[in-house]
Short mmCIF file of C-alpha atoms in Angstrom, two decimals:
data_model
loop_
_atom_site.label_atom_id
_atom_site.label_comp_id
_atom_site.label_asym_id
_atom_site.label_seq_id
_atom_site.Cartn_x
_atom_site.Cartn_y
_atom_site.Cartn_z
CA MET N 1 35.62 109.99 85.44
CA ALA N 2 37.63 110.17 82.47
CA PHE N 3 40.91 107.61 83.02
CA THR N 4 44.06 107.66 81.16
CA CYS N 5 44.90 104.16 79.55
CA THR N 6 43.82 104.34 76.35
CA ALA N 7 43.25 100.71 75.94
CA GLU N 8 39.95 99.14 76.13
CA ILE N 9 40.16 95.43 76.50
CA LYS N 10 37.30 93.34 75.39
CA ASP N 11 36.19 90.08 76.89
CA SER N 12 36.24 88.33 73.89
CA ALA N 13 39.77 89.11 73.70
CA LEU N 14 40.49 86.83 77.00
CA ASP N 15 40.47 83.22 77.79
CA GLY N 16 41.11 80.33 80.49
CA TRP N 17 39.54 82.73 83.47
CA GLU N 18 40.71 81.18 86.84
CA VAL N 19 40.58 82.90 90.57
CA ILE N 20 44.11 83.39 91.90
CA GLY N 21 42.51 85.84 94.86
CA SER N 22 39.81 87.52 96.71
CA GLY N 23 38.69 90.07 99.27
CA GLY N 24 35.89 92.50 100.12
CA PHE N 25 37.09 94.82 97.52
CA GLY N 26 36.07 91.75 94.95
CA GLN N 27 38.43 88.96 93.17
CA ILE N 28 41.45 89.04 90.86
CA TYR N 29 40.96 87.04 87.30
CA LYS N 30 44.59 85.58 85.42
CA ALA N 31 43.50 85.16 81.96
CA ARG N 32 45.19 84.66 78.81
CA HIS N 33 45.00 87.75 76.14
CA ARG N 34 44.78 85.53 72.93
CA GLN N 35 46.53 88.15 70.69
CA TRP N 36 49.03 89.49 73.24
CA CYS N 37 49.56 85.29 73.66
CA CYS N 38 50.32 86.22 77.21
CA ASP N 39 49.03 85.59 81.23
CA VAL N 40 47.31 89.51 82.66
CA ALA N 41 45.73 89.63 85.48
CA ILE N 42 42.44 91.18 86.23
CA LYS N 43 41.13 93.11 88.97
CA LEU N 44 37.16 93.40 89.45
CA LEU N 45 34.62 94.92 92.15
CA HIS N 46 31.86 93.26 93.63
CA TYR N 47 28.88 94.21 92.79
CA ASP N 48 29.99 96.66 90.04
CA ASP N 49 27.85 98.08 87.35
CA GLY N 50 30.17 99.00 84.89
CA ASN N 51 30.72 102.36 86.13
CA SER N 52 32.52 101.99 89.00
CA SER N 53 34.20 105.40 90.30
CA ALA N 54 36.15 103.30 92.95
CA LEU N 55 37.81 100.94 90.13
CA LEU N 56 38.37 104.43 88.11
CA ARG N 57 40.12 105.90 90.94
CA GLU N 58 42.17 103.27 90.97
CA ILE N 59 42.91 103.14 87.33
CA ASN N 60 43.74 106.99 87.03
CA MET N 61 46.05 106.74 89.39
CA MET N 62 47.93 103.48 88.66
CA CYS N 63 48.06 104.93 84.84
CA THR N 64 49.67 108.29 86.39
CA GLY N 65 52.94 107.69 84.76
CA SER N 66 55.25 104.73 84.02
CA SER N 67 58.10 102.80 86.21
CA PRO N 68 59.72 99.37 86.36
CA PHE N 69 59.22 98.91 89.93
CA VAL N 70 55.24 99.86 89.96
CA ILE N 71 52.91 97.30 88.72
CA HIS N 72 52.23 98.34 84.48
CA VAL N 73 48.73 98.59 83.56
CA HIS N 74 48.05 97.37 79.88
CA GLY N 75 44.31 98.85 79.98
CA VAL N 76 40.67 98.58 80.97
CA PHE N 77 38.66 95.55 81.43
CA LYS N 78 34.83 96.36 80.12
CA GLY N 79 32.67 93.48 79.74
CA ARG N 80 30.67 90.34 80.98
CA SER N 81 33.39 88.20 83.49
CA PRO N 82 32.42 84.07 84.65
CA SER N 83 31.27 85.43 87.27
CA SER N 84 28.80 88.48 86.31
CA GLY N 85 26.53 87.08 84.29
CA SER N 86 25.16 88.64 81.21
CA SER N 87 25.90 91.98 83.12
CA THR N 88 29.23 93.52 81.70
CA GLN N 89 32.37 94.69 84.47
CA LEU N 90 34.44 97.32 84.45
CA GLY N 91 37.74 96.14 85.87
CA LEU N 92 41.55 96.91 85.50
CA VAL N 93 43.87 95.18 83.62
CA MET N 94 47.40 94.28 85.09
CA GLU N 95 50.63 92.85 83.75
CA PHE N 96 50.60 88.87 85.39
CA MET N 97 53.10 88.56 88.04
CA GLU N 98 54.79 85.25 88.22
CA ARG N 99 55.86 84.51 91.72
CA GLY N 100 53.17 86.45 93.70
CA SER N 101 53.45 88.91 96.33
CA LEU N 102 56.22 89.47 99.17
CA ALA N 103 54.02 87.90 101.51
CA SER N 104 53.21 84.28 99.84
CA LEU N 105 57.17 84.35 99.86
CA GLN N 106 57.56 85.42 103.38
CA GLN N 107 55.14 82.13 104.05
CA THR N 108 57.10 79.61 101.74
CA LEU N 109 60.71 80.12 102.85
CA GLY N 110 58.94 79.92 106.57
CA GLY N 111 61.79 83.34 107.46
CA PRO N 112 63.65 85.92 105.13
CA PRO N 113 65.11 85.22 101.85
CA PRO N 114 69.39 85.59 101.69
CA LEU N 115 70.71 89.44 102.74
CA PRO N 116 71.33 90.15 98.84
CA LEU N 117 67.90 89.63 97.51
CA VAL N 118 66.60 90.98 100.70
CA PHE N 119 68.72 94.39 100.21
CA ARG N 120 67.52 94.32 96.50
CA LEU N 121 64.29 93.90 97.59
CA VAL N 122 64.21 96.41 99.82
CA HIS N 123 65.56 99.24 97.15
CA GLN N 124 62.96 98.29 94.53
CA VAL N 125 60.28 99.40 96.81
CA ALA N 126 62.34 102.49 97.87
CA LEU N 127 62.34 102.92 94.33
CA GLY N 128 59.03 102.47 93.61
CA ILE N 129 57.98 104.98 96.14
CA ASN N 130 59.94 107.43 95.57
CA TYR N 131 58.31 107.46 92.08
CA LEU N 132 55.55 107.70 93.23
CA HIS N 133 56.13 110.42 95.58
CA SER N 134 58.15 112.28 92.33
CA LEU N 135 55.11 112.81 90.60
CA LYS N 136 53.68 115.92 90.05
CA PRO N 137 51.40 115.81 92.34
CA ALA N 138 52.70 113.78 94.40
CA VAL N 139 50.64 109.96 94.47
CA LEU N 140 51.01 108.39 97.58
CA HIS N 141 50.59 105.35 97.91
CA LEU N 142 48.99 104.56 101.66
CA ASP N 143 49.10 101.13 102.15
CA LEU N 144 52.94 99.69 102.09
CA LYS N 145 53.10 96.25 102.82
CA PRO N 146 54.08 92.98 101.50
CA ASN N 147 50.79 91.32 99.97
CA ASN N 148 51.11 94.81 97.71
CA VAL N 149 54.49 93.93 96.61
CA LEU N 150 54.32 91.74 94.18
CA LEU N 151 57.23 89.44 92.70
CA ASP N 152 57.79 89.02 88.91
CA SER N 153 59.82 85.66 87.58
CA SER N 154 62.97 86.62 88.39
CA LEU N 155 61.86 88.17 92.08
CA ASN N 156 62.15 91.15 91.46
CA ALA N 157 59.02 93.54 92.89
CA LYS N 158 57.09 96.09 91.84
CA LEU N 159 54.11 98.14 93.64
CA THR N 160 50.11 97.16 93.25
CA ASP N 161 47.47 97.53 94.72
CA PHE N 162 46.16 102.17 94.59
CA GLY N 163 42.94 101.27 96.38
CA LEU N 164 43.97 103.76 98.70
CA ALA N 165 46.26 105.57 96.75
CA LYS N 166 46.28 110.13 95.94
CA PHE N 167 47.33 113.09 94.75
CA SER N 168 48.64 114.53 97.50
CA GLN N 169 47.63 118.34 96.52
CA SER N 170 43.43 115.94 97.74
CA PHE N 171 44.64 116.91 101.56
CA SER N 172 45.56 120.50 101.55
CA ARG N 173 42.82 120.18 103.98
CA VAL N 174 42.83 118.53 107.49
CA TYR N 175 40.39 115.13 106.14
CA LYS N 176 37.95 114.61 109.03
CA LYS N 177 37.58 110.48 108.98
CA GLU N 178 33.85 108.74 109.13
CA ASN N 179 33.62 106.88 111.97
CA ASN N 180 35.40 103.19 111.55
CA GLU N 181 36.88 104.72 108.06
CA GLU N 182 40.42 103.83 108.19
CA TRP N 183 44.39 104.38 105.46
CA GLY N 184 45.45 101.31 105.43
CA THR N 185 46.56 98.02 106.94
CA LEU N 186 47.05 98.45 111.55
CA SER N 187 50.20 97.48 111.69
CA TYR N 188 51.56 99.71 109.11
CA MET N 189 49.72 103.05 109.26
CA PRO N 190 51.84 106.15 111.17
CA PRO N 191 50.96 107.12 114.76
CA GLU N 192 49.24 110.23 113.15
CA ALA N 193 46.99 107.85 111.23
CA PHE N 194 44.94 107.26 114.39
CA GLU N 195 43.78 110.73 115.01
CA ILE N 196 40.46 112.32 113.79
CA SER N 197 41.34 114.63 111.92
CA TYR N 198 44.62 113.35 109.88
CA SER N 199 46.39 114.13 106.44
CA PRO N 200 47.80 111.90 104.87
CA LYS N 201 51.44 113.55 103.51
CA ARG N 202 54.74 111.77 102.04
CA ALA N 203 56.49 111.03 105.67
CA SER N 204 53.12 108.68 105.78
CA ASP N 205 54.23 106.72 103.58
CA ILE N 206 57.93 106.73 104.88
CA TYR N 207 56.49 105.36 108.13
CA SER N 208 55.02 102.74 106.29
CA PHE N 209 58.01 101.75 104.51
CA GLY N 210 60.12 101.54 107.88
CA ILE N 211 57.70 99.17 108.74
CA LEU N 212 57.79 96.68 105.71
CA LEU N 213 61.97 97.24 105.85
CA TRP N 214 61.78 95.35 109.08
CA SER N 215 58.87 93.56 107.36
CA ILE N 216 61.59 91.85 104.56
CA VAL N 217 64.58 91.83 106.70
CA THR N 218 63.15 89.45 109.25
CA GLY N 219 60.53 87.68 107.23
CA LYS N 220 57.59 88.21 109.57
CA GLN N 221 54.68 90.91 110.36
CA PRO N 222 54.28 93.38 113.08
CA TYR N 223 52.56 93.30 115.48
CA ALA N 224 52.08 89.14 114.45
CA ASN N 225 50.34 88.02 118.36
CA VAL N 226 48.76 91.37 119.65
CA ILE N 227 44.86 91.89 119.30
CA SER N 228 44.34 94.75 117.02
CA SER N 229 43.02 97.33 119.97
CA ILE N 230 45.99 97.37 122.05
CA VAL N 231 48.09 97.80 118.67
CA ARG N 232 46.14 100.82 117.59
CA PHE N 233 46.46 102.25 121.39
CA ARG N 234 50.54 101.43 121.65
CA ILE N 235 51.93 103.01 117.99
CA PRO N 236 51.10 106.52 118.28
CA GLN N 237 52.34 106.02 122.45
CA GLY N 238 55.73 104.49 120.55
CA ASP N 239 55.55 101.62 120.17
CA ARG N 240 57.80 99.58 117.09
CA PRO N 241 58.86 96.20 115.75
CA SER N 242 61.90 94.35 118.24
CA LEU N 243 65.19 95.15 116.68
CA ASP N 244 66.72 92.68 118.99
CA GLU N 245 66.42 90.03 116.80
CA ILE N 246 68.10 92.47 113.87
CA ARG N 247 71.30 93.39 116.17
CA GLN N 248 71.57 89.31 117.36
CA LYS N 249 72.90 89.29 113.03
CA ALA N 250 74.01 92.42 112.67
CA ALA N 251 77.46 91.78 113.32
CA GLY N 252 79.65 90.42 110.85
CA ARG N 253 77.34 91.06 108.27
CA ALA N 254 77.28 94.06 106.47
CA GLY N 255 74.55 96.80 106.50
CA LEU N 256 72.68 95.87 109.00
CA ALA N 257 73.56 97.95 111.12
CA THR N 258 72.65 100.80 108.37
CA VAL N 259 68.96 98.71 108.20
CA ILE N 260 68.88 99.20 112.13
CA GLU N 261 69.40 103.04 111.61
CA LEU N 262 66.63 103.41 108.87
CA MET N 263 64.32 101.63 110.53
CA GLN N 264 64.19 104.19 113.31
CA LYS N 265 64.62 107.13 111.47
CA CYS N 266 61.12 105.99 108.89
CA TRP N 267 58.91 104.87 111.89
CA ASP N 268 59.23 108.53 114.39
CA THR N 269 56.96 109.47 116.13
CA LYS N 270 57.21 112.97 114.18
CA PRO N 271 56.24 113.02 110.63
CA SER N 272 59.06 115.79 109.47
CA SER N 273 61.28 114.14 110.87
CA ARG N 274 61.45 111.63 108.75
CA PRO N 275 63.30 111.07 105.95
CA THR N 276 62.59 111.40 102.10
CA SER N 277 62.23 108.79 99.45
CA LEU N 278 64.50 109.72 97.81
CA MET N 279 66.81 110.01 101.05
CA CYS N 280 65.48 106.16 101.70
CA THR N 281 66.91 105.73 97.87
CA LYS N 282 69.87 106.68 98.39
CA VAL N 283 71.09 104.56 101.97
CA THR N 284 68.80 101.52 99.93
CA GLU N 285 71.14 101.75 96.92
CA GLU N 286 74.29 101.61 98.75
CA LEU N 287 72.76 98.62 100.91
CA PHE N 288 72.50 96.90 97.55
CA LYS N 289 75.67 97.36 96.31
CA MET N 290 77.51 95.82 99.18
CA HIS N 291 76.04 92.80 98.39
CA LYS N 292 75.14 92.79 94.80
CA HIS N 293 77.86 91.07 93.60
CA CYS N 294 76.11 87.72 95.04
CA ILE N 295 72.65 88.19 94.25
CA ASN N 296 71.89 85.53 91.09
CA ASP N 297 72.59 83.14 94.05
CA ALA N 298 70.36 83.95 95.76
CA VAL N 299 68.02 83.89 93.19
CA HIS N 300 68.68 80.66 91.81
CA LEU N 301 68.92 79.42 95.91
CA VAL N 302 65.48 81.03 96.11
CA LEU N 303 63.54 80.45 92.67
CA LYS N 304 65.34 76.35 94.07
CA GLU N 305 62.97 76.07 97.43
CA LEU N 306 59.47 77.88 95.51
CA ASP N 307 59.73 75.74 93.00
CA LYS N 308 60.64 72.56 96.02
CA CYS N 309 57.87 73.26 97.87
CA GLU N 310 55.26 73.72 94.96
CA GLU N 311 56.48 69.45 93.62
CA GLU N 312 56.02 68.84 96.67
CA ARG N 313 52.30 70.56 96.42
CA LEU N 314 51.32 69.11 93.75
CA THR N 315 53.00 65.79 95.08
CA GLY N 316 50.36 65.79 97.59
CA GLN N 317 47.71 66.16 95.39
CA VAL N 318 49.09 63.40 93.06
CA GLN N 319 48.28 61.33 96.42
CA GLY N 320 45.11 62.66 97.16
CA LEU N 321 43.33 61.84 93.36
CA SER N 322 45.01 58.27 93.69
CA LEU N 323 43.40 57.56 97.24
CA THR N 324 40.26 59.57 95.24
CA GLN N 325 39.73 57.51 93.03
CA SER N 326 40.04 54.27 95.20
CA ALA N 327 37.33 54.92 97.23
CA THR N 328 35.78 56.60 94.30
CA VAL N 329 35.76 52.98 91.94
CA SER N 330 36.34 50.02 95.46
CA GLY N 331 34.06 51.99 97.98
CA VAL N 332 36.16 50.98 100.90
CA GLU N 333 39.36 51.91 101.34
CA GLY N 334 42.42 51.46 99.65
CA LYS N 335 45.13 48.54 101.31
CA THR N 336 47.29 48.30 98.35
CA VAL N 337 50.68 49.79 99.08
CA TRP N 338 52.52 50.40 95.73
CA ASP N 339 56.50 50.58 95.81
CA ASP N 340 56.67 50.95 92.23
CA VAL N 341 55.96 54.21 91.66
CA PRO N 342 58.54 56.34 90.00
CA THR N 343 59.26 59.24 92.43
CA GLY N 344 63.40 59.95 92.03
CA PRO N 345 65.64 61.03 94.83
CA PRO N 346 64.65 63.93 97.48
CA PRO N 347 65.99 67.02 96.07
CA ILE N 348 68.55 68.37 98.08
CA GLN N 349 68.37 71.58 99.71
CA GLU N 350 70.96 74.13 99.44
CA MET N 351 72.53 76.11 101.81
CA ALA N 352 73.67 79.67 102.00
CA GLY N 353 74.52 82.49 103.79
CA VAL N 354 72.29 83.44 106.24
CA TRP N 355 69.05 81.99 105.34
CA THR N 356 67.86 79.06 107.25
CA PRO N 357 65.01 77.52 105.33
CA LYS N 358 62.03 76.25 106.74
CA GLU N 359 61.68 73.37 109.12
CA THR N 360 60.68 70.46 106.68
CA SER N 361 63.87 71.82 103.54
CA ARG N 362 65.60 70.75 106.89
CA SER N 363 64.68 67.73 107.69
CA ARG N 364 65.38 67.23 104.56
CA VAL N 365 69.46 67.95 104.50
CA GLU N 366 70.11 66.23 107.44
CA GLY N 367 68.67 63.31 105.52
CA LYS N 368 65.39 62.81 108.74
CA GLU N 369 62.73 61.14 107.11
CA VAL N 370 60.20 63.56 106.01
CA LYS N 371 55.96 62.61 106.34
CA ALA N 372 54.69 65.38 103.02
CA THR N 373 57.17 64.09 101.01
CA THR N 374 56.89 59.97 101.08
CA ASN N 375 57.82 58.25 97.99
CA ARG N 376 54.68 55.02 98.99
CA TYR N 377 51.26 56.13 97.36
CA THR N 378 47.96 54.16 99.23
CA SER N 379 45.58 52.92 97.23
CA SER N 380 43.12 50.55 95.75
CA PRO N 381 44.16 48.22 92.65
CA VAL N 382 43.44 50.98 90.79
CA VAL N 383 46.32 51.74 88.14
CA VAL N 384 47.23 55.28 87.69
CA SER N 385 49.76 55.54 84.75
CA VAL N 386 52.73 56.41 85.70
CA PHE N 387 51.93 59.89 82.58
CA GLN N 388 48.75 60.58 84.49
CA ILE N 389 51.49 61.39 87.70
CA SER N 390 54.22 63.14 85.89
CA VAL N 391 51.20 65.59 84.74
CA PHE N 392 50.42 66.42 87.84
CA PHE N 393 53.91 66.26 89.66
CA PHE N 394 55.55 69.07 86.77
CA ARG N 395 52.52 70.85 85.70
CA ARG N 396 53.39 74.28 87.29
CA VAL N 397 50.93 76.67 88.44
CA SER N 398 51.86 80.18 89.88
CA LYS N 399 48.87 82.32 91.46
CA PRO N 400 49.77 85.48 92.67
CA SER N 401 48.45 87.43 95.68
CA TYR N 402 46.92 90.65 94.64
CA GLU N 403 44.40 90.71 97.31
CA ARG N 404 43.66 93.21 100.01
CA VAL N 405 44.50 91.80 103.19
CA SER N 406 42.89 93.71 106.28
CA ASP N 407 44.49 92.97 109.54
#
């Protein structure tokens, strides 16, 4: 199978390989391109012999065109990875998205971001879908979900993971699924996907967009506490995620009533009743325009929260390191409490709009003690230098999640 990405990237061009994601398909690495002087992401498959038809097909899909709202493909990797030994592997080399996935953002914030950012994310996802659907022939993503929406350093969204993507002309005939074969992630799949004979269309992506829209607005995963067999049964019966929470917030907040209406149209049981991607994009554009003047403040607020959470994580690593060193040297648990390690005042969480940060952030705002951010380090009489702690404290390690997650 030929592919349209002409750049072939050898293993000799890459340095500093680091695993940043994995799944049933294989692993995602972050590496530094020596000549380009930038980080890239490399997707490799398990058990690849250097001629993987599955990966070549995905490369073809992602190289079909170029859009600022679809992940950019730099080229094809062919060579030896840190895990392949002496064998040659084939991989997909993509731009590295510093802020990870929408799913990781939701997990870190413990809820949705401020409304201006919500509406920008929704609009950018719609733009990505509309671009794919406008190609000749149209490309169907077929696995839209938070894990497959990646975020750059400014929290702009791009679609990724075309492992299930298909050209629409490939489904001119009804496709009969094999046993246990599914198209997409269960909670985001349209009701027609559960039929024995399933012919994916643009409307299949629109249904998934409706569920993804609900997830972005609420910051939650659909049917999170429901067993898969019930979800599989109830979706064709018309069950959808609850809109009660959004309705309660809609009063006095511009655009939420329109969002509810768009969701319901997108996840209509009848594919023919769902809007086109162009119609969705026009609606989301108007929603974003209402809040565009506040987007910079919203992005700054979220980035500040993400950086604070990263600092807390690194602080925990430093604490763990000092305790580990204590146990290694003394052979016993540390007994000395170091009160003179400078940590600075705890960060102050800004509160804005309708965004409610997770509980640890709220506790800090209210002046409550948060155990994870205590400034007392327990160790033995082994001195850990301020320089060593500073290195770990201020180091930024960004590891986005490119992996496929199956429900």
